[in-house]
Coordinates of C-alpha atoms in Angstrom, one line a residue:
M1 CA 23.8 64.3 -7.8
S2 CA 24.1 60.6 -8.5
A3 CA 21.9 57.8 -7.2
P4 CA 23.3 55.8 -4.2
P5 CA 24.8 52.5 -5.2
V6 CA 22.6 49.5 -5.2
L7 CA 23.8 46.9 -2.8
P8 CA 23.5 43.2 -3.7
P9 CA 21.3 41.1 -1.6
P10 CA 23.0 39.4 1.4
Q11 CA 24.5 36.1 0.7
Y12 CA 23.8 33.3 3.1
S13 CA 25.3 29.9 3.5
P14 CA 22.9 27.0 2.7
D15 CA 22.5 26.3 6.4
E16 CA 21.7 29.9 7.2
S17 CA 19.3 30.1 4.3
A18 CA 17.5 27.0 5.4
R19 CA 17.3 28.2 9.0
R20 CA 15.9 31.6 7.9
A21 CA 13.3 29.9 5.8
F22 CA 12.3 27.6 8.7
D23 CA 12.2 30.6 11.1
E24 CA 9.9 32.5 8.7
A25 CA 7.6 29.6 8.2
S26 CA 7.4 29.0 12.0
A27 CA 6.8 32.6 12.7
A28 CA 3.9 32.8 10.2
G29 CA 1.9 30.6 12.6
S30 CA 0.0 28.7 9.9
S31 CA 0.0 25.2 8.5
A32 CA 0.2 26.7 5.0
A33 CA 3.5 28.4 5.8
L34 CA 5.0 25.1 7.1
I35 CA 3.6 23.1 4.1
L36 CA 5.1 25.7 1.7
F37 CA 8.5 25.4 3.6
L38 CA 8.4 21.6 3.2
A39 CA 7.6 22.0 -0.5
R40 CA 10.4 24.4 -1.1
E41 CA 13.0 22.8 1.2
P42 CA 12.3 19.0 1.1
D43 CA 15.9 18.1 2.1
S44 CA 16.2 20.8 4.8
P45 CA 17.8 19.9 8.1
Y46 CA 14.7 21.5 9.7
R47 CA 12.3 19.1 7.8
D48 CA 11.6 16.9 10.8
E49 CA 11.0 19.9 13.1
A50 CA 8.7 21.5 10.5
L51 CA 6.7 18.2 10.2
A52 CA 6.4 18.0 14.0
R53 CA 5.1 21.5 14.2
L54 CA 2.7 20.8 11.3
E55 CA 1.5 17.6 13.0
A56 CA 0.7 19.6 16.2
R57 CA -1.7 21.8 14.2
R58 CA -5.0 20.0 14.3
Q59 CA -7.3 22.7 12.8
P60 CA -7.3 24.0 9.2
D61 CA -6.0 27.5 8.6
P62 CA -8.5 30.3 8.1
P63 CA -9.8 30.7 4.5
G64 CA -7.4 32.6 2.3
T65 CA -4.2 31.8 4.3
A66 CA -2.6 29.7 1.6
A67 CA -3.6 32.2 -1.1
A68 CA -2.0 35.0 0.8
L69 CA 1.3 33.1 1.0
A70 CA 1.5 31.3 -2.3
P71 CA -1.3 32.3 -4.7
A72 CA -0.2 29.8 -7.5
D73 CA 0.0 26.9 -5.1
A74 CA -2.9 27.7 -2.7
A75 CA -5.1 24.9 -3.9
V76 CA -2.4 22.3 -3.6
I77 CA -1.4 23.5 -0.1
E78 CA -5.0 23.4 1.0
A79 CA -5.5 20.0 -0.5
F80 CA -2.3 18.7 1.2
D81 CA -3.5 20.1 4.6
A82 CA -7.0 18.6 4.1
A83 CA -5.4 15.2 3.4
R84 CA -3.1 15.6 6.4
L85 CA -5.9 16.4 8.7
A86 CA -8.0 13.5 7.4
G87 CA -5.1 11.2 7.9
S88 CA -6.5 8.4 5.8
R89 CA -4.9 6.5 3.0
S90 CA -7.9 7.5 0.7
A91 CA -7.3 11.2 1.5
W92 CA -3.7 10.9 0.5
E93 CA -4.5 8.9 -2.6
A94 CA -7.0 11.6 -3.6
F95 CA -4.3 14.3 -3.1
L96 CA -1.8 12.3 -5.2
A97 CA -4.4 11.7 -7.9
A98 CA -5.0 15.4 -8.2
H99 CA -1.4 16.7 -7.5
G100 CA 0.9 13.9 -8.2
T101 CA 3.5 16.0 -10.0
H102 CA 3.7 18.7 -7.4
P103 CA 6.8 18.8 -5.1
L104 CA 4.6 17.9 -2.2
A105 CA 3.7 14.5 -3.8
A106 CA 6.8 12.9 -2.5
L107 CA 6.1 14.0 1.1
A108 CA 2.5 12.9 0.7
Q109 CA 3.7 9.4 -0.3
Q110 CA 5.9 9.3 2.8
L111 CA 3.1 10.4 5.1
M112 CA 0.7 8.0 3.5
A113 CA 3.1 5.1 4.2
R114 CA 3.2 5.8 8.0

């Protein structure tokens, strides 16, 4: 008896892939998931919608949320969210000083300039 064939993963168009990623981040119901989406998909057509949903969230996630989603980036995600919630230039500057090479740095600079 032979093993069943292994099927390749489904292939999605870039638009469908971006939509799926956004839908997953939205369904997760956390700021961390939206921030991770923005870090991974900075040029997504769903960027503005993700930012709007993130801006509507005015409380930090429960402890451990970011670590469960992205263990390697949890500290950066939490720092980004803390700066976002503080909303001050000094908070964004502190984030950039600590994480200026992370993909979220470009978004932090844009948000700081608002």
